[in-house]
GROMACS .gro file of C-alpha atoms in nm:
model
  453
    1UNK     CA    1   0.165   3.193   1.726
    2UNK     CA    2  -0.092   2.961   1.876
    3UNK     CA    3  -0.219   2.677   1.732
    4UNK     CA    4  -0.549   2.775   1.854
    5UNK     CA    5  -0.763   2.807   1.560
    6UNK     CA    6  -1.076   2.979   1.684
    7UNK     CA    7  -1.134   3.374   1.626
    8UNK     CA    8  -1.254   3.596   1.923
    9UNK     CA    9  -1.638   3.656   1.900
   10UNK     CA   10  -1.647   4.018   2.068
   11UNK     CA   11  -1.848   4.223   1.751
   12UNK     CA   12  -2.182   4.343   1.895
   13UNK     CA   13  -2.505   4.401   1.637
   14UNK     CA   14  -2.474   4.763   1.677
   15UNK     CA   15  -2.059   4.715   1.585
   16UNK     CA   16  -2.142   4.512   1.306
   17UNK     CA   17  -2.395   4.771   1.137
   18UNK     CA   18  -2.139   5.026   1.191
   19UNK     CA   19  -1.854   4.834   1.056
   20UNK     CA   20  -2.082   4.755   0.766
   21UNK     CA   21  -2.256   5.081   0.702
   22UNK     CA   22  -1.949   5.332   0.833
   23UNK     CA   23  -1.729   5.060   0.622
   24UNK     CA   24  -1.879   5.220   0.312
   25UNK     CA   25  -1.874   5.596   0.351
   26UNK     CA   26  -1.512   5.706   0.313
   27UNK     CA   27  -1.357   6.006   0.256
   28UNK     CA   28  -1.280   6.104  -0.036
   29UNK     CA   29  -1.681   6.155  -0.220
   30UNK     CA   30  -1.785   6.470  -0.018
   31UNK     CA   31  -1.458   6.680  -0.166
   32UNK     CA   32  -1.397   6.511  -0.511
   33UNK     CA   33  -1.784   6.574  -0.601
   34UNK     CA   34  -1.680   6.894  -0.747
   35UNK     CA   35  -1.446   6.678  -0.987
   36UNK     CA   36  -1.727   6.454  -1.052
   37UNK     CA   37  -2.004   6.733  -1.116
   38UNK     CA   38  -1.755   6.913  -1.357
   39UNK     CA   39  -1.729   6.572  -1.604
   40UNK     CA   40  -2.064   6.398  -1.522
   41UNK     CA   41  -2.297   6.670  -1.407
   42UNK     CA   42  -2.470   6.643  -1.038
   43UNK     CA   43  -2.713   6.429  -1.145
   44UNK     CA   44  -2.455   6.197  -1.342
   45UNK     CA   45  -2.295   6.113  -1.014
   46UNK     CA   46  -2.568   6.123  -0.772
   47UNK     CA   47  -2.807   5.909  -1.006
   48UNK     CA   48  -2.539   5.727  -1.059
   49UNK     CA   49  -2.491   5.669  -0.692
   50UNK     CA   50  -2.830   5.563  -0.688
   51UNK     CA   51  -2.812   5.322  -0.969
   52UNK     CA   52  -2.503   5.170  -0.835
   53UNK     CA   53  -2.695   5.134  -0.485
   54UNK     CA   54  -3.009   4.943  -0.652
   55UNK     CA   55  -2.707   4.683  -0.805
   56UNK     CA   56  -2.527   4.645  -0.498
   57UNK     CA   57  -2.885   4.546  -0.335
   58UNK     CA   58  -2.962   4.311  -0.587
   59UNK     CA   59  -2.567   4.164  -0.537
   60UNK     CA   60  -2.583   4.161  -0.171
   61UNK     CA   61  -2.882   3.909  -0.129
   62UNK     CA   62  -2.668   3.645  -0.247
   63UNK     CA   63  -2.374   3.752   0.027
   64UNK     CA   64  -2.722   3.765   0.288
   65UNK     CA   65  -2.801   3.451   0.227
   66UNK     CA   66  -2.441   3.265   0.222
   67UNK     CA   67  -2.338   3.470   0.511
   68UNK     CA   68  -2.608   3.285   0.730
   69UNK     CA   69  -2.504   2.987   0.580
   70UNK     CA   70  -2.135   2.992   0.589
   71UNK     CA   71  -2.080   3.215   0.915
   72UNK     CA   72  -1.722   3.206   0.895
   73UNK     CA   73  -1.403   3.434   0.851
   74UNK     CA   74  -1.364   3.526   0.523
   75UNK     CA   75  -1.684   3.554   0.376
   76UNK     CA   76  -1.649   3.524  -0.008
   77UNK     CA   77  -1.356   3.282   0.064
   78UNK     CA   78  -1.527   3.070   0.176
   79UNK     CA   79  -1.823   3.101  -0.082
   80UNK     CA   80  -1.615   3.021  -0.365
   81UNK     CA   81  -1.448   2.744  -0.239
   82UNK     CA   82  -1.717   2.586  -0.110
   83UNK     CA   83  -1.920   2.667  -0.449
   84UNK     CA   84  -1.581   2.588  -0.697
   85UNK     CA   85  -1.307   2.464  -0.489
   86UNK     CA   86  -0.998   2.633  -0.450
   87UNK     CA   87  -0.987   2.822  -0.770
   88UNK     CA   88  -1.329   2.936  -0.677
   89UNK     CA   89  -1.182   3.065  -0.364
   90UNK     CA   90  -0.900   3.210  -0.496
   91UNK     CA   91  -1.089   3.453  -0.716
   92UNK     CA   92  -1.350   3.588  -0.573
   93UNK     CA   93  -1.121   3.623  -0.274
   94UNK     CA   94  -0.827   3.760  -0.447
   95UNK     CA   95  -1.049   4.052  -0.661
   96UNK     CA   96  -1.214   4.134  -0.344
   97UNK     CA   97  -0.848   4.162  -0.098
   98UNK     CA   98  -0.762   4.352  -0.440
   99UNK     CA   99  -1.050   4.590  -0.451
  100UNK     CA  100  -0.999   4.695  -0.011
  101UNK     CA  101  -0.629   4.717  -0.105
  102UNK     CA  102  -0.686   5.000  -0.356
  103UNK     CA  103  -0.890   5.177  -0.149
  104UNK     CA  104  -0.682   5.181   0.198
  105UNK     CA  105  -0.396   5.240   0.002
  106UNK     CA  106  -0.535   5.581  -0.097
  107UNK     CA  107  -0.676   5.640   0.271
  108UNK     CA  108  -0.286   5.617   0.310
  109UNK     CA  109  -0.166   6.014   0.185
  110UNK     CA  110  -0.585   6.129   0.164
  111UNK     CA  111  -0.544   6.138   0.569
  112UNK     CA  112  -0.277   6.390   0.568
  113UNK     CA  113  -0.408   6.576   0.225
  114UNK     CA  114  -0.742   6.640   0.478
  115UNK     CA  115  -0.517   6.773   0.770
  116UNK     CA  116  -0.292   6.996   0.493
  117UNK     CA  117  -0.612   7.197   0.444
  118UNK     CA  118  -0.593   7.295   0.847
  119UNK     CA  119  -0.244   7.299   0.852
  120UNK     CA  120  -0.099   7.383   0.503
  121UNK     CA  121   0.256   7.378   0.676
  122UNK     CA  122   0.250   6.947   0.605
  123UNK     CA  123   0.203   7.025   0.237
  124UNK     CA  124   0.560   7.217   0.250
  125UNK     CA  125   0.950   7.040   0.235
  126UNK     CA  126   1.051   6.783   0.006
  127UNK     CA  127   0.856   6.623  -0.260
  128UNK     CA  128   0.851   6.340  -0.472
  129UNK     CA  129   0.564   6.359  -0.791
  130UNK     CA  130   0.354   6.052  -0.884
  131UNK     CA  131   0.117   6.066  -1.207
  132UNK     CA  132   0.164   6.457  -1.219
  133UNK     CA  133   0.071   6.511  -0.836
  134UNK     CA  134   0.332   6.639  -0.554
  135UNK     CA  135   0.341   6.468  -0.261
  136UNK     CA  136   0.547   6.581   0.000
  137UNK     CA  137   0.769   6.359   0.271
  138UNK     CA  138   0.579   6.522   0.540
  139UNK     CA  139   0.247   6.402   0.403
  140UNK     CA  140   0.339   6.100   0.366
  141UNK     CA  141   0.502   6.032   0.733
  142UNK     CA  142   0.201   6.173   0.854
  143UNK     CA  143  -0.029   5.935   0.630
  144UNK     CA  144   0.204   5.650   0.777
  145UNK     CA  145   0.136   5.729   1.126
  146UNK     CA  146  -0.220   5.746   1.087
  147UNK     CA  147  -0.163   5.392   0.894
  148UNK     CA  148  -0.003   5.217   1.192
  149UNK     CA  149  -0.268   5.367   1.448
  150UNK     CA  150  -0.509   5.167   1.281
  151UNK     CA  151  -0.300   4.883   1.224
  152UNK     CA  152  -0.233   4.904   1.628
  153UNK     CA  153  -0.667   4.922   1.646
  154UNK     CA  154  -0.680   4.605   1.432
  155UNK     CA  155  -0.425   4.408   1.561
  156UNK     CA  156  -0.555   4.372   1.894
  157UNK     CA  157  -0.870   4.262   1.815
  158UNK     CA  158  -1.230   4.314   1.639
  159UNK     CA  159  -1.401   4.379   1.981
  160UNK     CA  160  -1.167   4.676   1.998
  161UNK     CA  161  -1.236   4.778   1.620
  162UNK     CA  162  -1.606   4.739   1.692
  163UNK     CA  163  -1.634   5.023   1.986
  164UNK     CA  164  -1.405   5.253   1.801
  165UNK     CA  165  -1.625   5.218   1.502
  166UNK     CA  166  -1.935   5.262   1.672
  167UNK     CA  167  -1.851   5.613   1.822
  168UNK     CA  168  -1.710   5.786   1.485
  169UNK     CA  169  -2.054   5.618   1.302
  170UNK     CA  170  -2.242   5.785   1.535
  171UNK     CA  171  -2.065   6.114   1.477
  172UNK     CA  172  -2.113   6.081   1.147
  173UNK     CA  173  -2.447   6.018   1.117
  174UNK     CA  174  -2.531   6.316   1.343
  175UNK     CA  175  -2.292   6.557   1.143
  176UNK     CA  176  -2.504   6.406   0.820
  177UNK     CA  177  -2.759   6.502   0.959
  178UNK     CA  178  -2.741   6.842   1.031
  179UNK     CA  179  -2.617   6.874   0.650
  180UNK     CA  180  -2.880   6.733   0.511
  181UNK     CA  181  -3.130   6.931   0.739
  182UNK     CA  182  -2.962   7.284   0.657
  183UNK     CA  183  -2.921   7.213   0.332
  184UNK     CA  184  -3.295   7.141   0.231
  185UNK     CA  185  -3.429   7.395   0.433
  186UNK     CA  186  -3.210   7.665   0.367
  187UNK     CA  187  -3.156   7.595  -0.011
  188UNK     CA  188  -3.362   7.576  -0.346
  189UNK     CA  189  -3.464   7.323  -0.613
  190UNK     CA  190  -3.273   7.585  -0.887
  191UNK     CA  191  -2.976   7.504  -0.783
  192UNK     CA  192  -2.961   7.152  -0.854
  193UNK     CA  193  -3.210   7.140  -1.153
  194UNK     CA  194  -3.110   7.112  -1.455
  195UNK     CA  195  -2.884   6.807  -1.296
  196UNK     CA  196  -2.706   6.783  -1.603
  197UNK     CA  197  -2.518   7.020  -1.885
  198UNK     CA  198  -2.678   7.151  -2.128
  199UNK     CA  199  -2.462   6.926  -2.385
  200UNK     CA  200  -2.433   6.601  -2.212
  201UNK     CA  201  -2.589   6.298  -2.274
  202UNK     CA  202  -2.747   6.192  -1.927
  203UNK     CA  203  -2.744   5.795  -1.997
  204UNK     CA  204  -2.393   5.741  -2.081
  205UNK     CA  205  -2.292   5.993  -1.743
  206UNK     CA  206  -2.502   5.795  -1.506
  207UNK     CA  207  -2.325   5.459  -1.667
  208UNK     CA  208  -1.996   5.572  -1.655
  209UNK     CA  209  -2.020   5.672  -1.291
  210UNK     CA  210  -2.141   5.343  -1.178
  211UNK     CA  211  -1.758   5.199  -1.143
  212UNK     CA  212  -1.598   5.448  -0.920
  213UNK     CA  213  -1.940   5.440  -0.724
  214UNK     CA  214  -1.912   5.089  -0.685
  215UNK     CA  215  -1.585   5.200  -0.507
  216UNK     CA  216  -1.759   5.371  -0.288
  217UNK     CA  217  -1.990   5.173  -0.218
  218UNK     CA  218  -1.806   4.884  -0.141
  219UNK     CA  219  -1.728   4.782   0.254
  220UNK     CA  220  -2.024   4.632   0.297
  221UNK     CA  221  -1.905   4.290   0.239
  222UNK     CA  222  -1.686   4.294   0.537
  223UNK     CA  223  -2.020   4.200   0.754
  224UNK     CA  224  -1.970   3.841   0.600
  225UNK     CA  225  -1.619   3.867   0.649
  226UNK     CA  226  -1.620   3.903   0.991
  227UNK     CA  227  -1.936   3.713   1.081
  228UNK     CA  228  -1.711   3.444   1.269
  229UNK     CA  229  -1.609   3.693   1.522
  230UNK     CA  230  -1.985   3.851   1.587
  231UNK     CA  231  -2.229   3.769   1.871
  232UNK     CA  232  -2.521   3.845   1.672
  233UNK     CA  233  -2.730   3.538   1.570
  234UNK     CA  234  -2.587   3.396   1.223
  235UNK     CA  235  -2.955   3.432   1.102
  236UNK     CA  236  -2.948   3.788   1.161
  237UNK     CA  237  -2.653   3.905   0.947
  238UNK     CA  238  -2.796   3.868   0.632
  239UNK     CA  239  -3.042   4.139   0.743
  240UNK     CA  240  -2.778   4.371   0.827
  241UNK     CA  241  -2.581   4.342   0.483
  242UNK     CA  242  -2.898   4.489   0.355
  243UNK     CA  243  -2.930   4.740   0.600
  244UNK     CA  244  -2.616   4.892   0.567
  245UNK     CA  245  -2.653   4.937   0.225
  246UNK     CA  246  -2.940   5.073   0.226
  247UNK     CA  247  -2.791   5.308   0.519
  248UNK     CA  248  -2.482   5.455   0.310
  249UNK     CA  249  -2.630   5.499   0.025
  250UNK     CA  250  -2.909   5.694   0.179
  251UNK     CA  251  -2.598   5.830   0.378
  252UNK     CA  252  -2.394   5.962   0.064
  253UNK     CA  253  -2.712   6.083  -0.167
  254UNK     CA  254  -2.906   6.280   0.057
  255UNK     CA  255  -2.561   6.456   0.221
  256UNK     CA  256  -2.451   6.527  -0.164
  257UNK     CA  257  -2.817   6.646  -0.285
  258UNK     CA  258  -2.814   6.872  -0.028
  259UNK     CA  259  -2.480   7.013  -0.120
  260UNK     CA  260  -2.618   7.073  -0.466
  261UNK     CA  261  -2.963   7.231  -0.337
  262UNK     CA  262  -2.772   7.501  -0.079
  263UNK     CA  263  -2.574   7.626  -0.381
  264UNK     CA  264  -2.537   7.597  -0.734
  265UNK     CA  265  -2.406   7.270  -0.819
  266UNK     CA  266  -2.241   7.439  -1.161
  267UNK     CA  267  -2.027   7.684  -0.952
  268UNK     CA  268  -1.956   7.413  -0.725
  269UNK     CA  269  -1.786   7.148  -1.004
  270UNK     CA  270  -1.509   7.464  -1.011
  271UNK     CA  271  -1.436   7.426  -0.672
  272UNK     CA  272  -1.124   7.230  -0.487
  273UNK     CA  273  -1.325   7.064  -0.216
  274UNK     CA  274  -1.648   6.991  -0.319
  275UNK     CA  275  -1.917   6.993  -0.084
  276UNK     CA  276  -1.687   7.131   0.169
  277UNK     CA  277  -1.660   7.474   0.014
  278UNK     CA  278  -1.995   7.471  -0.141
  279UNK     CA  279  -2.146   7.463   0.213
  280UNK     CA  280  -1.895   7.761   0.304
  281UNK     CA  281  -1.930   7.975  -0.036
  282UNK     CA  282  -2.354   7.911   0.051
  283UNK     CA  283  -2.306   8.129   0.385
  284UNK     CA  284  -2.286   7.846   0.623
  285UNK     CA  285  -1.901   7.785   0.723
  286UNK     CA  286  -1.929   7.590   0.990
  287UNK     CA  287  -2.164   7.341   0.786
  288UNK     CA  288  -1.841   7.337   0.596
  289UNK     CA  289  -1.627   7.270   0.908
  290UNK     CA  290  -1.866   7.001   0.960
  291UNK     CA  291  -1.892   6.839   0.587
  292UNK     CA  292  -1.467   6.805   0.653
  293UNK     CA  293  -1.523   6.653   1.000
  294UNK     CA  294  -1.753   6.425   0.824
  295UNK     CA  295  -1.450   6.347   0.530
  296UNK     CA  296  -1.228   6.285   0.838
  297UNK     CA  297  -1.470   6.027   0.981
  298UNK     CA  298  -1.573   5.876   0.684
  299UNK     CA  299  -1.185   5.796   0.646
  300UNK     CA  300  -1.145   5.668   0.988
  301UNK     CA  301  -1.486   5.432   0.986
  302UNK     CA  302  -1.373   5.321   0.583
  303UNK     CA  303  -1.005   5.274   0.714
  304UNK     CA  304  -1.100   5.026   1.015
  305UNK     CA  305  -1.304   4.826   0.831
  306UNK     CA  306  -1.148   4.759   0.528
  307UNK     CA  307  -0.827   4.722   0.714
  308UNK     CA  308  -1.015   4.430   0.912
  309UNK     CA  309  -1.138   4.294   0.639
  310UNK     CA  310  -0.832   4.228   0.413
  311UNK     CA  311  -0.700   4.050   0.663
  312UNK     CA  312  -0.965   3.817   0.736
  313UNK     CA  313  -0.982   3.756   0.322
  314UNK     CA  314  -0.579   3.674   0.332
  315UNK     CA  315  -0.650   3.462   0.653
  316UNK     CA  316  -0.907   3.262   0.504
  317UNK     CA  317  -0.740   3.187   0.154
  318UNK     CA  318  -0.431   3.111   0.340
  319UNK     CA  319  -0.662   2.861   0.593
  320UNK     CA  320  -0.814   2.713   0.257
  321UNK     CA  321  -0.409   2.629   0.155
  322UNK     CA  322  -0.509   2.877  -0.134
  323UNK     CA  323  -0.183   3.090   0.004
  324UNK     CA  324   0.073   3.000   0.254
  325UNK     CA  325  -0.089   2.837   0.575
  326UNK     CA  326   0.191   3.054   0.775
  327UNK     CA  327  -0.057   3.372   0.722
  328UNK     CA  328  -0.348   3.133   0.922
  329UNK     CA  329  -0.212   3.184   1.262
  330UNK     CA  330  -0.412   3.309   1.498
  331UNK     CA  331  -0.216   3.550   1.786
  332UNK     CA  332  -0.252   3.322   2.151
  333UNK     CA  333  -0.355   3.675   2.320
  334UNK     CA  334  -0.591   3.880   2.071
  335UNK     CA  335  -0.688   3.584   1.917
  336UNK     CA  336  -0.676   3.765   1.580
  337UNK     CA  337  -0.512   3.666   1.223
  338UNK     CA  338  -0.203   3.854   1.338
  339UNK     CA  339   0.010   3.780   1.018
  340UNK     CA  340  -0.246   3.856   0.798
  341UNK     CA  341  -0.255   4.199   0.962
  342UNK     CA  342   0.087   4.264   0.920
  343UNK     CA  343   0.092   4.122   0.554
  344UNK     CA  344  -0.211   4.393   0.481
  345UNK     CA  345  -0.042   4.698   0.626
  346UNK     CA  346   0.289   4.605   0.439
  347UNK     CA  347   0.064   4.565   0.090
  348UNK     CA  348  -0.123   4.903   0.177
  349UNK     CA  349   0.238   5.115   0.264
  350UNK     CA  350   0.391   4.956  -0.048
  351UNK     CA  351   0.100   5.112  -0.247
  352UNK     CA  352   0.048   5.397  -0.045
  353UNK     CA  353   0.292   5.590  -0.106
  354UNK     CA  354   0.170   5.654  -0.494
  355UNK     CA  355  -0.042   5.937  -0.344
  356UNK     CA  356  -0.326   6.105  -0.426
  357UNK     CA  357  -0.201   6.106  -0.796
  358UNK     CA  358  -0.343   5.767  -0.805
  359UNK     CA  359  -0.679   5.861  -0.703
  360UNK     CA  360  -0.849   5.756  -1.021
  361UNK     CA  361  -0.609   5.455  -1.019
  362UNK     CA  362  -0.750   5.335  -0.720
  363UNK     CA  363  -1.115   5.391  -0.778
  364UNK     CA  364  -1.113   5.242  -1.142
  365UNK     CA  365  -0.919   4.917  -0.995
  366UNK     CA  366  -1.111   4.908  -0.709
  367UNK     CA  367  -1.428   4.974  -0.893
  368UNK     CA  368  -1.332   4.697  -1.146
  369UNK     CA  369  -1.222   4.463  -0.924
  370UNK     CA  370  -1.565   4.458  -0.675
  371UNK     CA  371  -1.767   4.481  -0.972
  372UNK     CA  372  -1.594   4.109  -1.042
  373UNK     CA  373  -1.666   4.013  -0.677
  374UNK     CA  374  -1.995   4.095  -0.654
  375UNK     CA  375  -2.040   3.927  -1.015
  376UNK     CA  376  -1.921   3.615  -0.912
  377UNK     CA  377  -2.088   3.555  -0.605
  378UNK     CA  378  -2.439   3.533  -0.737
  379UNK     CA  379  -2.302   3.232  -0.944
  380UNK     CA  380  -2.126   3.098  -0.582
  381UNK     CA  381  -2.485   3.095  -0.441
  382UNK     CA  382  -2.614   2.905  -0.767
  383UNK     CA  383  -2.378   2.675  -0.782
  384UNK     CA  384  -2.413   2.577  -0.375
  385UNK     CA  385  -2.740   2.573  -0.411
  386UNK     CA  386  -2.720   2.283  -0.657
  387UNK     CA  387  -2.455   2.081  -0.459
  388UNK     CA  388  -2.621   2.158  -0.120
  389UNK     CA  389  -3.000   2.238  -0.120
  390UNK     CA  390  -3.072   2.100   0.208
  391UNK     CA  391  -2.812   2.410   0.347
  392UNK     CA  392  -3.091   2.672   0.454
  393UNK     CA  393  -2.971   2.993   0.655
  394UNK     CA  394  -3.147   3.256   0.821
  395UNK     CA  395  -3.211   3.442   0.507
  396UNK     CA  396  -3.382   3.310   0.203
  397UNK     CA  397  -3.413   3.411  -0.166
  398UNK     CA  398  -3.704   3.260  -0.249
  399UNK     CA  399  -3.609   3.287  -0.613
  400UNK     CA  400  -3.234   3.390  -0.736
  401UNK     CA  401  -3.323   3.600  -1.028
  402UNK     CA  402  -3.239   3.914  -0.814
  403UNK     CA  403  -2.924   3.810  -0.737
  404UNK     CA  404  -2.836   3.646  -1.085
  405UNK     CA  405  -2.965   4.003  -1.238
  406UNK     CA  406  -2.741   4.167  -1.005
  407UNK     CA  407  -2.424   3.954  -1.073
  408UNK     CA  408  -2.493   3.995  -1.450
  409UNK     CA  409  -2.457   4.311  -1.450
  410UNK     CA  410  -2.189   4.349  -1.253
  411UNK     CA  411  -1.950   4.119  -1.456
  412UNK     CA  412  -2.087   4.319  -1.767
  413UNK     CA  413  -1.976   4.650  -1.638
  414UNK     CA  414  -1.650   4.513  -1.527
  415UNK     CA  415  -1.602   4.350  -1.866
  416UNK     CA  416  -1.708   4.659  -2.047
  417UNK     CA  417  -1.394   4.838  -1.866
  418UNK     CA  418  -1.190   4.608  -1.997
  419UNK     CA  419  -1.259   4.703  -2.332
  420UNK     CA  420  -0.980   4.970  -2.507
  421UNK     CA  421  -1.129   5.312  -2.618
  422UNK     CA  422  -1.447   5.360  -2.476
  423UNK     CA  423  -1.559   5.615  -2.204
  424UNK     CA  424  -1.567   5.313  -1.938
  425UNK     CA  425  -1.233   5.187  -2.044
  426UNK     CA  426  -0.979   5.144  -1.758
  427UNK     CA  427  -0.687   5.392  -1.857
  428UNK     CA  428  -0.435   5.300  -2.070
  429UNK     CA  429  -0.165   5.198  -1.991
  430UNK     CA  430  -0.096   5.268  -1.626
  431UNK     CA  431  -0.466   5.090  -1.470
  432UNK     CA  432  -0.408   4.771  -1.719
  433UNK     CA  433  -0.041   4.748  -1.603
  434UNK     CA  434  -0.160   4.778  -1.196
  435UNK     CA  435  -0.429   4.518  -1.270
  436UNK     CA  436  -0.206   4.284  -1.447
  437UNK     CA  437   0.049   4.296  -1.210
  438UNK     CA  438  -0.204   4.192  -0.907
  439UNK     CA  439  -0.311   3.929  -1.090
  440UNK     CA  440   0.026   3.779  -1.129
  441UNK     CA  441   0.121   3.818  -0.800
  442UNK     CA  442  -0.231   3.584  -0.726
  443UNK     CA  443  -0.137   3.310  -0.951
  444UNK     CA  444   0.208   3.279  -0.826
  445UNK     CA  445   0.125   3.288  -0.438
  446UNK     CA  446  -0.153   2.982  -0.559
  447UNK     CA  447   0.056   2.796  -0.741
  448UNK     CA  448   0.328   2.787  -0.470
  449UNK     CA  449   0.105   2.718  -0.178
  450UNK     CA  450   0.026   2.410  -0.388
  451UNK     CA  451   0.365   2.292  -0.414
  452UNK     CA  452   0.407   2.359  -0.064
  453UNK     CA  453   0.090   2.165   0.102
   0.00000   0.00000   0.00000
């Protein structure tokens, strides 16, 4: 590898919105909302949504305004560390990396669990079960091939990322679209109202659906991430973390309202794939077709960014000798952090192949784990605001009681899921183990890049 320490700039604006925004709509929410409507009522997880979208505004003007500060690879990285030091940099970077791992790591099997239901023949052969799910061989070759495509995408470059992102965001936003348009028109208020069950206490549903929305809602952070490789103005990207949020969260309520307003969102919460069938069983299959086009892309757009993202988080702690340097070089063609790339697809196949068993596994980790992230950065902005207040970027808090409310309650819900026995609790003992393990696995690669520099 070259010694060359300088990143490719080749994102456009528009790539950077749709890394951001596309970065946060996945897959998985527009076929698992009938498991979510059956325990937390439509309005438990849509409210929700929208609850979790208000805190992930309030937490993002603190990544807007260090973004324009600290334009470089890495993003939260380097906002720690430059706010704490190395130990700074080390956690907000490692629950973050942890947080995009558990989510690409289920993109890994839901890829080929989306094609199964077209082609039901890749759900057949031998099988291997994982928390009570069967996943077959087949599956899972196929979910590694799909893995390594976008590998191939990421490893030669962000420019390349950039134009492949922009054309499935556009898809998707057009497919939303017509959703959202059919849906409203064509549907009825009755069906979605009352938004909860009859017994169910509304408050506590709403709460509890905050974490695994926070999971899908998370992505966005990758616009800081990558800001060293953009050729937008530094003073612009704030801006755009905003906007995207404010895009995919617009993006996920409005496609899953109008699920719920086509058809009764009570007969829908029995269903297997969520919006997908309720859109069929409503009279409209090819809206249904279209809401699992839409899962498809949302996986794609999620996929790419997140899997540019971790890399550029293991490339910058390794740059701030948090872990090994030898994950800082920079490939003398792409001019990407080549190592880093391979190190991320060889932590996302080694969790992959858990399955879609691990579905909660991965959304209660990852919820956890960016609840801490975007927690923590609020205090990164504080505490550089102290050390350096002549630093001003292109965006401004004018005060940081936003942000500070944001990161408060961010730590507080990922505190409360720490907390045995209650209906926020990770579960027992399986998500405590997983969480355990990665922080381990942290401490030891920090304390031996210390020995070694």
């Amino acid at each position: 590898m070259s010694g060359d320490k300088s990143l490719k700039q080749g994102i456009s604006t528009l790539g950077l919105i749709s890394l951001g925004a596309g970065g946060v709509i996945g897959s998985s929410w527009i076929y698992t909302n009938s498991q979510f409507f059956n325990k937390y009522g439509a309005g438990g997880e849509i409210f929700g949504l929208l609850a979790a979208a208000v805190l992930a505004v309030f937490v993002s003007l603190s990544f807007a305004e260090l973004s324009t500060i600290y334009p470089k690879a890495g993003g939260e990285v380097v906002y720690g560390f430059e706010a704490f030091g190395k130990k700074g940099g080390l956690f907000a970077g490692w629950a973050l990396l942890g947080a995009y791992l558990s989510a690409l790591a289920f993109y890994v099997t839901a890829s080929s669990f989306l094609l199964g239901e077209i082609f039901p023949q890749i759900a057949t052969g031998p099988a291997y079960t994982f928390a009570g799910v069967k996943v077959h061989f087949s599956e899972l070759a196929l979910g590694v091939l799909i893995t390594l495509v976008i590998f191939a995408v990421n490893y030669l470059g962000a420019e390349l990322t950039s134009r492949v992102q922009i054309v499935l965001f556009v898809l998707l936003v057009l497919l939303g679209l017509t959703l959202v348009v059919v849906g409203f028109t064509h549907g009825h208020a009755s069906n979605f109202t009352p938004a909860f069950y009859e017994h169910q206490a509304k408050t506590p549903a709403i709460f509890r659906f905050i974490l695994p929305a926070m999971t899908f809602l998370t992505g966005w952070e990758s616009i800081g991430i990558l800001a060293e490789e953009v050729k937008t103005p530094a003073r612009k990207i704030g801006l755009i973390i905003v906007l995207a949020i404010f895009i995919a969260a617009a993006y996920y309520i409005l496609v899953l309202l109008s699920s719920a307003w086509v058809y009764p969102w009570k007969e829908t919460a029995q269903m297997q794939m969520g919006s997908i069938d309720a859109f069929k069983a409503a009279g409209f299959p090819h809206l249904g077709t279209i809401a699992f086009i839409i899962s498809f892309l949302g996986l794609g757009t999620s996929f790419l960014t997140l899997f540019s993202a971790a890399p550029r988080l293991i490339y910058s702690l390794a740059e701030k000798e948090i872990l090994p340097q030898y994950f800082a070089a920079i490939h003398p063609k792409y001019k990407t952090p080549a190592r880093a790339v391979v190190l991320t697809l060889v932590l996302v196949l080694g969790l992959g192949w858990m399955g879609k068993g691990a579905l909660t596994y991965f959304l209660d980790i990852g919820g956890f784990l960016t609840a801490l992230a975007w927690g923590v950065n609020a205090f990164n902005l504080a505490a550089i605001r102290r050390k350096h207040p002549e630093l001003k970027g292109g965006f401004r808090n004018r005060h940081l009681a936003l942000p500070l409310l944001g990161g408060v309650i961010a730590i507080v819900i990922a505190c409360a899921t720490l907390y045995p026995g209650t209906a926020v609790s990770l579960v027992w003992p399986y998500e405590y183990v997983v969480l355990g393990i990665w922080i381990v696995i942290g401490l030891a690669a920090y304390f031996s890049s210390k020995k070694d520099s």
